[in-house]
Short mmCIF file of C-alpha atoms in Angstrom, two decimals:
data_model
loop_
_atom_site.label_atom_id
_atom_site.label_comp_id
_atom_site.label_asym_id
_atom_site.label_seq_id
_atom_site.Cartn_x
_atom_site.Cartn_y
_atom_site.Cartn_z
CA GLY A 15 -1.52 -8.44 46.96
CA GLU A 16 -1.52 -7.92 43.27
CA SER A 17 -4.55 -8.35 41.28
CA VAL A 18 -5.84 -7.92 37.54
CA GLY A 19 -9.34 -7.40 37.04
CA LEU A 20 -11.81 -6.67 33.92
CA HIS A 21 -14.73 -4.80 33.84
CA LEU A 22 -16.97 -6.99 31.51
CA PRO A 23 -16.69 -10.58 30.93
CA THR A 24 -18.35 -10.77 27.97
CA LEU A 25 -18.66 -8.17 24.76
CA SER A 26 -20.27 -8.43 21.64
CA VAL A 27 -19.66 -6.69 18.63
CA GLN A 28 -21.15 -6.19 15.30
CA GLU A 29 -18.64 -6.95 12.38
CA GLY A 30 -17.17 -3.96 11.34
CA ASP A 31 -17.62 -1.97 14.46
CA ASN A 32 -14.52 -1.09 17.08
CA SER A 33 -14.60 -2.68 19.95
CA ILE A 34 -12.96 -1.76 23.78
CA ILE A 35 -12.17 -4.46 26.08
CA ASN A 36 -11.08 -3.18 29.69
CA CYS A 37 -8.92 -3.94 32.42
CA ALA A 38 -8.13 -2.64 35.81
CA TYR A 39 -5.05 -3.24 37.72
CA SER A 40 -4.40 -2.97 41.60
CA ASN A 41 -0.64 -2.69 41.66
CA SER A 42 0.75 0.78 40.94
CA ALA A 43 4.51 -0.46 40.59
CA SER A 44 3.67 -2.49 37.77
CA ASP A 45 5.99 -1.18 34.97
CA TYR A 46 4.77 -3.53 32.13
CA PHE A 47 1.46 -4.53 30.42
CA ILE A 48 0.43 -7.10 27.96
CA TRP A 49 -2.78 -8.08 25.84
CA TYR A 50 -3.40 -11.46 24.52
CA LYS A 51 -5.75 -13.41 22.52
CA GLN A 52 -6.91 -16.88 23.05
CA GLU A 53 -8.80 -18.70 20.56
CA SER A 54 -10.27 -22.27 21.95
CA GLY A 55 -8.05 -25.00 21.92
CA LYS A 56 -5.37 -22.64 21.20
CA GLY A 57 -2.46 -20.78 23.60
CA PRO A 58 -2.75 -17.11 24.17
CA GLN A 59 -1.38 -14.90 21.30
CA PHE A 60 0.45 -12.11 22.02
CA ILE A 61 -1.07 -8.55 20.63
CA ILE A 62 0.30 -5.35 22.00
CA ASP A 63 2.17 -4.84 24.90
CA ILE A 64 3.28 -1.15 26.42
CA ARG A 65 5.19 0.18 29.52
CA SER A 66 4.18 2.09 32.10
CA ASN A 67 6.15 5.07 30.89
CA MET A 68 4.04 5.63 27.77
CA ASP A 69 0.13 6.02 27.60
CA LYS A 70 -0.83 4.77 24.10
CA ARG A 71 0.48 2.32 21.50
CA GLN A 72 -0.92 1.32 18.25
CA GLY A 73 -0.51 -1.53 16.58
CA GLN A 74 -2.38 -3.04 13.21
CA ARG A 75 -6.06 -2.07 14.20
CA VAL A 76 -5.19 -2.29 17.50
CA THR A 77 -4.29 0.45 20.15
CA VAL A 78 -3.46 -0.05 23.96
CA LEU A 79 -4.42 2.83 26.64
CA LEU A 80 -2.63 3.30 30.02
CA ASN A 81 -4.17 5.34 32.31
CA LYS A 82 -1.83 4.96 35.82
CA THR A 83 -4.04 7.59 37.46
CA VAL A 84 -6.85 5.45 37.59
CA LYS A 85 -4.56 2.22 36.88
CA HIS A 86 -6.90 1.30 34.25
CA LEU A 87 -5.87 -0.63 30.81
CA SER A 88 -7.93 -0.94 27.59
CA LEU A 89 -7.49 -2.75 24.29
CA GLN A 90 -9.41 -0.88 21.24
CA ILE A 91 -9.75 -3.14 18.21
CA ALA A 92 -10.57 -1.17 15.01
CA ALA A 93 -13.01 -2.46 12.22
CA THR A 94 -13.68 -5.69 13.91
CA GLN A 95 -13.74 -9.29 12.07
CA PRO A 96 -15.41 -12.71 12.68
CA GLY A 97 -11.60 -13.78 13.32
CA ASP A 98 -11.31 -11.21 16.04
CA SER A 99 -13.64 -13.45 18.31
CA ALA A 100 -11.28 -15.01 21.17
CA VAL A 101 -11.18 -14.30 25.02
CA TYR A 102 -8.74 -11.40 25.58
CA PHE A 103 -6.78 -11.20 28.33
CA CYS A 104 -4.75 -8.41 30.26
CA ALA A 105 -1.73 -9.15 32.36
CA GLU A 106 0.77 -6.90 34.35
CA LYS A 107 4.40 -7.14 35.27
CA GLY A 108 5.81 -6.45 38.84
CA GLU A 109 8.68 -4.21 38.72
CA ASN A 110 10.65 -6.04 41.72
CA PHE A 111 13.41 -8.64 41.33
CA GLY A 112 12.12 -11.84 42.02
CA ASN A 113 8.39 -10.64 41.43
CA GLU A 114 9.01 -10.00 37.78
CA LYS A 115 6.15 -12.05 36.89
CA LEU A 116 2.87 -12.00 34.69
CA THR A 117 -0.14 -11.53 36.58
CA PHE A 118 -2.99 -12.36 34.20
CA GLY A 119 -6.34 -10.89 34.76
CA THR A 120 -9.65 -13.52 34.33
CA GLY A 121 -10.20 -12.30 30.71
CA THR A 122 -13.51 -10.98 28.55
CA ARG A 123 -14.90 -13.02 25.33
CA LEU A 124 -15.33 -11.07 22.57
CA THR A 125 -17.84 -11.98 20.36
CA ILE A 126 -18.49 -10.51 16.66
CA ILE A 127 -21.85 -10.72 15.21
CA PRO A 128 -21.82 -10.88 11.61
CA LYS B 57 10.96 -19.18 12.71
CA ALA B 58 9.22 -21.99 14.56
CA GLY B 59 6.92 -21.14 17.46
CA VAL B 60 6.84 -22.48 20.92
CA THR B 61 6.20 -26.32 21.03
CA GLN B 62 5.08 -28.54 23.74
CA THR B 63 4.68 -32.14 24.14
CA PRO B 64 2.77 -34.22 24.38
CA ARG B 65 -0.55 -32.02 23.83
CA TYR B 66 -2.64 -34.29 25.62
CA LEU B 67 -1.92 -36.59 28.82
CA ILE B 68 -4.08 -38.60 30.84
CA LYS B 69 -2.55 -40.10 34.27
CA THR B 70 -4.21 -41.29 37.48
CA ARG B 71 -3.76 -39.60 41.32
CA GLY B 72 -0.63 -40.21 42.48
CA GLN B 73 1.59 -40.46 39.61
CA GLN B 74 3.78 -38.07 38.16
CA VAL B 75 4.21 -36.31 34.97
CA THR B 76 6.68 -34.46 33.15
CA LEU B 77 6.07 -31.85 30.55
CA SER B 78 8.19 -30.53 27.81
CA CYS B 79 8.65 -27.31 25.98
CA SER B 80 10.90 -25.96 23.08
CA PRO B 81 11.19 -22.18 23.02
CA ILE B 82 11.45 -20.08 19.80
CA SER B 83 15.03 -20.19 18.67
CA GLY B 84 17.03 -17.67 20.31
CA HIS B 85 14.80 -17.36 23.27
CA ARG B 86 16.55 -17.98 26.82
CA SER B 87 13.71 -17.38 28.79
CA VAL B 88 10.71 -19.96 29.58
CA SER B 89 7.68 -19.66 31.63
CA TRP B 90 5.70 -22.07 32.76
CA TYR B 91 1.39 -21.12 33.70
CA GLN B 92 -1.32 -23.19 34.55
CA GLN B 93 -4.73 -22.43 33.31
CA THR B 94 -7.99 -23.66 34.97
CA PRO B 95 -11.57 -22.60 34.40
CA GLY B 96 -11.63 -21.55 37.78
CA GLN B 97 -8.10 -20.03 38.84
CA GLY B 98 -7.43 -18.49 35.36
CA LEU B 99 -3.98 -18.45 34.03
CA GLN B 100 -1.34 -18.60 36.83
CA PHE B 101 2.24 -18.48 37.02
CA LEU B 102 4.36 -21.49 37.73
CA PHE B 103 8.16 -20.48 37.57
CA GLU B 104 10.23 -18.91 35.08
CA TYR B 105 13.60 -20.37 33.61
CA PHE B 106 16.33 -18.06 32.25
CA SER B 107 19.81 -19.35 31.20
CA GLU B 108 18.97 -22.49 33.23
CA THR B 109 18.46 -21.16 36.33
CA GLN B 110 15.07 -20.61 38.07
CA ARG B 111 14.23 -16.66 37.90
CA ASN B 112 10.76 -16.41 39.20
CA LYS B 113 8.27 -18.42 41.18
CA GLY B 114 4.76 -18.46 41.89
CA ASN B 115 2.60 -19.86 44.63
CA PHE B 116 2.56 -23.36 43.78
CA PRO B 117 3.50 -26.44 45.93
CA GLY B 118 6.64 -28.16 45.99
CA ARG B 119 5.20 -31.03 43.88
CA PHE B 120 5.65 -28.51 40.86
CA SER B 121 8.96 -28.55 39.53
CA GLY B 122 10.79 -27.55 36.45
CA ARG B 123 14.11 -27.16 34.88
CA GLN B 124 15.90 -25.81 31.85
CA PHE B 125 19.02 -27.06 29.59
CA SER B 126 21.38 -25.89 27.86
CA ASN B 127 19.58 -25.36 24.46
CA SER B 128 16.92 -23.45 26.41
CA ARG B 129 14.47 -26.57 26.47
CA SER B 130 12.69 -26.85 29.70
CA GLU B 131 10.83 -29.47 31.56
CA MET B 132 8.14 -29.21 34.09
CA ASN B 133 7.45 -31.91 36.49
CA VAL B 134 4.36 -32.59 38.87
CA SER B 135 4.33 -35.53 41.37
CA THR B 136 2.04 -36.98 43.37
CA LEU B 137 -0.65 -35.76 41.21
CA GLU B 138 -3.83 -34.43 42.49
CA LEU B 139 -7.27 -34.57 41.02
CA GLY B 140 -6.97 -30.44 40.88
CA ASP B 141 -3.98 -30.75 39.06
CA SER B 142 -6.33 -31.00 35.79
CA ALA B 143 -5.48 -28.21 33.91
CA LEU B 144 -4.26 -26.88 30.51
CA TYR B 145 -0.09 -26.31 31.23
CA LEU B 146 1.29 -23.63 29.09
CA CYS B 147 4.63 -22.55 28.51
CA ALA B 148 5.95 -19.55 26.88
CA SER B 149 9.28 -17.92 25.59
CA SER B 150 10.88 -14.78 25.55
CA LEU B 151 14.31 -13.03 24.73
CA ALA B 152 14.69 -11.40 28.10
CA SER B 153 13.91 -12.52 31.48
CA GLY B 154 10.95 -10.97 33.25
CA GLY B 155 7.73 -11.56 31.34
CA TYR B 156 8.76 -9.06 28.59
CA GLU B 157 6.72 -10.15 25.09
CA GLN B 158 6.36 -13.90 25.74
CA TYR B 159 4.97 -16.07 23.17
CA PHE B 160 3.00 -18.85 24.01
CA GLY B 161 2.68 -22.65 23.04
CA PRO B 162 -0.20 -24.32 22.31
CA GLY B 163 -0.35 -26.05 25.94
CA THR B 164 -0.34 -29.25 27.27
CA ARG B 165 -3.77 -30.82 28.72
CA LEU B 166 -3.29 -32.56 31.81
CA THR B 167 -6.54 -34.54 33.13
CA VAL B 168 -6.21 -36.63 36.34
CA THR B 169 -8.50 -39.32 37.00
#
Protein backbone atom coordinates (compact mmCIF):
# COMPACT_ATOMS: atom_id res chain seq x y z
CA GLY A 1 0.00 0.00 0.00
CA GLU A 2 0.94 3.62 -0.01
CA SER A 3 3.29 4.92 2.60
CA VAL A 4 5.09 8.15 3.15
CA GLY A 5 8.09 8.11 5.40
CA LEU A 6 10.52 10.62 6.79
CA HIS A 7 14.24 10.10 7.09
CA LEU A 8 14.73 11.98 10.36
CA PRO A 9 12.23 12.38 13.17
CA THR A 10 14.04 15.41 14.68
CA LEU A 11 16.20 18.16 13.30
CA SER A 12 17.95 21.03 15.12
CA VAL A 13 19.22 24.00 13.17
CA GLN A 14 20.97 27.19 14.22
CA GLU A 15 18.92 30.34 13.70
CA GLY A 16 19.81 31.92 10.38
CA ASP A 17 21.04 28.69 8.83
CA ASN A 18 19.20 26.81 6.12
CA SER A 19 17.34 23.61 6.92
CA ILE A 20 16.41 20.64 4.77
CA ILE A 21 13.64 18.23 5.69
CA ASN A 22 13.45 15.03 3.70
CA CYS A 23 10.60 12.71 2.84
CA ALA A 24 10.46 9.39 0.99
CA TYR A 25 7.33 8.11 -0.68
CA SER A 26 6.55 4.69 -2.06
CA ASN A 27 3.73 5.22 -4.55
CA SER A 28 5.27 6.06 -7.89
CA ALA A 29 1.78 6.93 -9.19
CA SER A 30 1.33 9.82 -6.75
CA ASP A 31 0.78 13.00 -8.72
CA TYR A 32 0.72 15.70 -6.08
CA PHE A 33 2.76 16.45 -2.96
CA ILE A 34 2.33 18.97 -0.21
CA TRP A 35 4.18 20.19 2.87
CA TYR A 36 2.52 21.28 6.08
CA LYS A 37 3.80 22.90 9.25
CA GLN A 38 2.11 22.16 12.54
CA GLU A 39 2.77 24.17 15.66
CA SER A 40 1.78 22.92 19.07
CA GLY A 41 -1.96 23.16 19.65
CA LYS A 42 -2.75 24.17 16.08
CA GLY A 43 -3.88 22.50 12.92
CA PRO A 44 -1.45 21.89 10.05
CA GLN A 45 -0.62 25.00 8.05
CA PHE A 46 -0.14 24.80 4.28
CA ILE A 47 3.41 25.67 3.24
CA ILE A 48 3.91 24.71 -0.37
CA ASP A 49 2.82 22.08 -2.88
CA ILE A 50 4.19 20.58 -6.06
CA ARG A 51 2.75 18.48 -8.86
CA SER A 52 4.52 15.48 -10.28
CA ASN A 53 5.24 17.23 -13.59
CA MET A 54 7.60 19.60 -11.78
CA ASP A 55 10.86 18.98 -9.94
CA LYS A 56 11.20 22.27 -8.08
CA ARG A 57 8.96 24.98 -6.73
CA GLN A 58 9.83 28.01 -4.69
CA GLY A 59 7.88 30.06 -2.20
CA GLN A 60 8.80 32.65 0.33
CA ARG A 61 11.96 31.28 2.02
CA VAL A 62 10.91 27.75 1.11
CA THR A 63 11.75 25.47 -1.78
CA VAL A 64 10.33 22.03 -2.46
CA LEU A 65 12.32 19.58 -4.55
CA LEU A 66 10.84 16.45 -6.07
CA ASN A 67 12.96 13.59 -7.34
CA LYS A 68 10.63 11.07 -8.92
CA THR A 69 13.45 8.72 -9.86
CA VAL A 70 14.19 7.91 -6.25
CA LYS A 71 10.76 8.92 -4.94
CA HIS A 72 12.12 11.61 -2.69
CA LEU A 73 10.73 14.96 -1.61
CA SER A 74 12.49 17.66 0.35
CA LEU A 75 11.63 20.99 1.91
CA GLN A 76 14.31 23.61 2.17
CA ILE A 77 13.82 26.53 4.52
CA ALA A 78 16.20 29.43 4.06
CA ALA A 79 17.49 31.66 6.88
CA THR A 80 15.54 29.84 9.58
CA GLN A 81 13.81 31.83 12.28
CA PRO A 82 12.55 30.83 15.74
CA GLY A 83 9.02 30.80 14.36
CA ASP A 84 10.01 27.96 12.04
CA SER A 85 10.17 25.59 15.00
CA ALA A 86 7.36 23.09 14.45
CA VAL A 87 6.58 19.64 13.14
CA TYR A 88 6.69 19.39 9.37
CA PHE A 89 4.65 16.84 7.43
CA CYS A 90 4.86 15.81 3.84
CA ALA A 91 1.86 14.27 2.16
CA GLU A 92 1.20 12.61 -1.18
CA LYS A 93 -1.96 12.23 -3.17
CA GLY A 94 -2.91 9.17 -5.15
CA GLU A 95 -3.97 9.76 -8.73
CA ASN A 96 -6.71 7.20 -9.07
CA PHE A 97 -10.35 8.21 -8.83
CA GLY A 98 -11.66 7.15 -5.44
CA ASN A 99 -8.15 7.19 -4.04
CA GLU A 100 -7.56 10.90 -4.31
CA LYS A 101 -6.71 11.39 -0.68
CA LEU A 102 -3.70 12.73 1.09
CA THR A 103 -1.44 10.23 2.82
CA PHE A 104 0.73 11.91 5.43
CA GLY A 105 4.19 11.09 6.64
CA THR A 106 4.99 10.74 10.31
CA GLY A 107 6.46 14.22 10.62
CA THR A 108 9.82 15.81 11.44
CA ARG A 109 10.24 18.06 14.45
CA LEU A 110 12.35 21.05 13.53
CA THR A 111 13.91 23.01 16.38
CA ILE A 112 15.59 26.33 15.72
CA ILE A 113 18.41 27.07 18.14
CA PRO A 114 18.72 30.80 18.92
CA LYS B 1 -11.03 35.74 4.54
CA ALA B 2 -11.88 33.71 7.63
CA GLY B 3 -10.16 30.37 7.99
CA VAL B 4 -11.61 26.96 8.67
CA THR B 5 -13.48 26.83 11.96
CA GLN B 6 -14.25 23.77 14.04
CA THR B 7 -16.56 23.36 16.98
CA PRO B 8 -16.28 22.41 19.70
CA ARG B 9 -12.55 22.76 20.31
CA TYR B 10 -12.52 20.32 23.20
CA LEU B 11 -14.83 17.48 24.11
CA ILE B 12 -14.90 14.79 26.77
CA LYS B 13 -17.14 11.77 26.28
CA THR B 14 -17.50 8.36 27.85
CA ARG B 15 -17.28 5.01 26.11
CA GLY B 16 -20.41 4.03 24.27
CA GLN B 17 -21.61 7.57 23.69
CA GLN B 18 -21.77 9.23 20.33
CA VAL B 19 -20.39 12.59 19.27
CA THR B 20 -20.89 15.09 16.47
CA LEU B 21 -18.19 17.49 15.38
CA SER B 22 -18.73 20.48 13.13
CA CYS B 23 -16.59 22.15 10.50
CA SER B 24 -17.16 25.38 8.58
CA PRO B 25 -14.90 25.66 5.52
CA ILE B 26 -13.31 28.75 4.07
CA SER B 27 -15.88 30.76 2.18
CA GLY B 28 -16.14 29.48 -1.38
CA HIS B 29 -14.54 26.12 -0.63
CA ARG B 30 -16.74 23.19 -1.53
CA SER B 31 -14.55 20.32 -0.39
CA VAL B 32 -14.23 19.30 3.24
CA SER B 33 -11.98 16.46 4.37
CA TRP B 34 -11.73 14.99 7.84
CA TYR B 35 -8.62 13.56 9.48
CA GLN B 36 -7.81 11.86 12.74
CA GLN B 37 -4.49 12.70 14.37
CA THR B 38 -2.99 10.56 17.14
CA PRO B 39 0.57 10.25 18.43
CA GLY B 40 0.69 6.61 17.41
CA GLN B 41 -0.91 6.70 13.97
CA GLY B 42 -0.24 10.24 12.89
CA LEU B 43 -2.60 11.97 10.49
CA GLN B 44 -5.07 9.59 8.92
CA PHE B 45 -7.68 10.40 6.33
CA LEU B 46 -11.29 9.70 7.27
CA PHE B 47 -13.36 10.96 4.34
CA GLU B 48 -13.93 13.82 1.97
CA TYR B 49 -17.14 15.53 0.99
CA PHE B 50 -17.63 17.66 -2.07
CA SER B 51 -20.94 19.27 -3.00
CA GLU B 52 -22.73 17.20 -0.34
CA THR B 53 -21.39 13.91 -1.72
CA GLN B 54 -18.75 11.68 -0.18
CA ARG B 55 -15.96 11.52 -2.75
CA ASN B 56 -13.23 9.59 -0.95
CA LYS B 57 -13.11 7.41 2.12
CA GLY B 58 -10.31 6.15 4.35
CA ASN B 59 -10.03 2.88 6.24
CA PHE B 60 -12.12 3.60 9.29
CA PRO B 61 -15.03 1.55 10.65
CA GLY B 62 -18.62 2.43 9.91
CA ARG B 63 -18.94 4.07 13.33
CA PHE B 64 -17.33 7.08 11.69
CA SER B 65 -19.66 8.92 9.39
CA GLY B 66 -20.11 12.36 8.00
CA ARG B 67 -22.24 14.63 5.93
CA GLN B 68 -22.07 17.93 4.18
CA PHE B 69 -24.74 20.56 3.89
CA SER B 70 -25.66 22.77 0.98
CA ASN B 71 -23.63 25.64 2.46
CA SER B 72 -20.57 23.32 2.49
CA ARG B 73 -20.48 23.05 6.26
CA SER B 74 -19.75 19.52 7.35
CA GLU B 75 -20.37 17.37 10.36
CA MET B 76 -18.64 14.22 11.47
CA ASN B 77 -20.27 11.70 13.75
CA VAL B 78 -18.69 8.91 15.76
CA SER B 79 -21.04 6.41 17.35
CA THR B 80 -20.35 3.94 20.16
CA LEU B 81 -17.17 5.70 21.21
CA GLU B 82 -14.13 3.65 22.17
CA LEU B 83 -11.10 4.70 24.20
CA GLY B 84 -9.02 4.50 21.03
CA ASP B 85 -11.11 7.22 19.42
CA SER B 86 -9.40 9.79 21.61
CA ALA B 87 -7.64 12.02 19.14
CA LEU B 88 -7.43 15.40 17.50
CA TYR B 89 -9.99 15.54 14.70
CA LEU B 90 -9.07 17.94 11.96
CA CYS B 91 -11.04 19.15 9.04
CA ALA B 92 -9.57 20.75 5.96
CA SER B 93 -11.24 22.64 3.16
CA SER B 94 -10.26 23.26 -0.42
CA LEU B 95 -11.74 24.66 -3.59
CA ALA B 96 -11.55 21.41 -5.50
CA SER B 97 -12.00 17.80 -4.60
CA GLY B 98 -9.14 15.36 -4.44
CA GLY B 99 -6.72 16.62 -1.81
CA TYR B 100 -5.35 19.69 -3.55
CA GLU B 101 -4.25 22.66 -1.45
CA GLN B 102 -6.19 21.86 1.67
CA TYR B 103 -6.39 24.33 4.54
CA PHE B 104 -6.85 22.95 8.01
CA GLY B 105 -8.86 24.11 10.97
CA PRO B 106 -7.56 24.07 14.54
CA GLY B 107 -9.14 20.73 15.29
CA THR B 108 -11.40 19.27 17.94
CA ARG B 109 -9.65 17.48 20.76
CA LEU B 110 -11.82 14.49 21.71
CA THR B 111 -11.10 12.58 24.89
CA VAL B 112 -12.97 9.35 25.55
CA THR B 113 -12.98 8.08 29.14
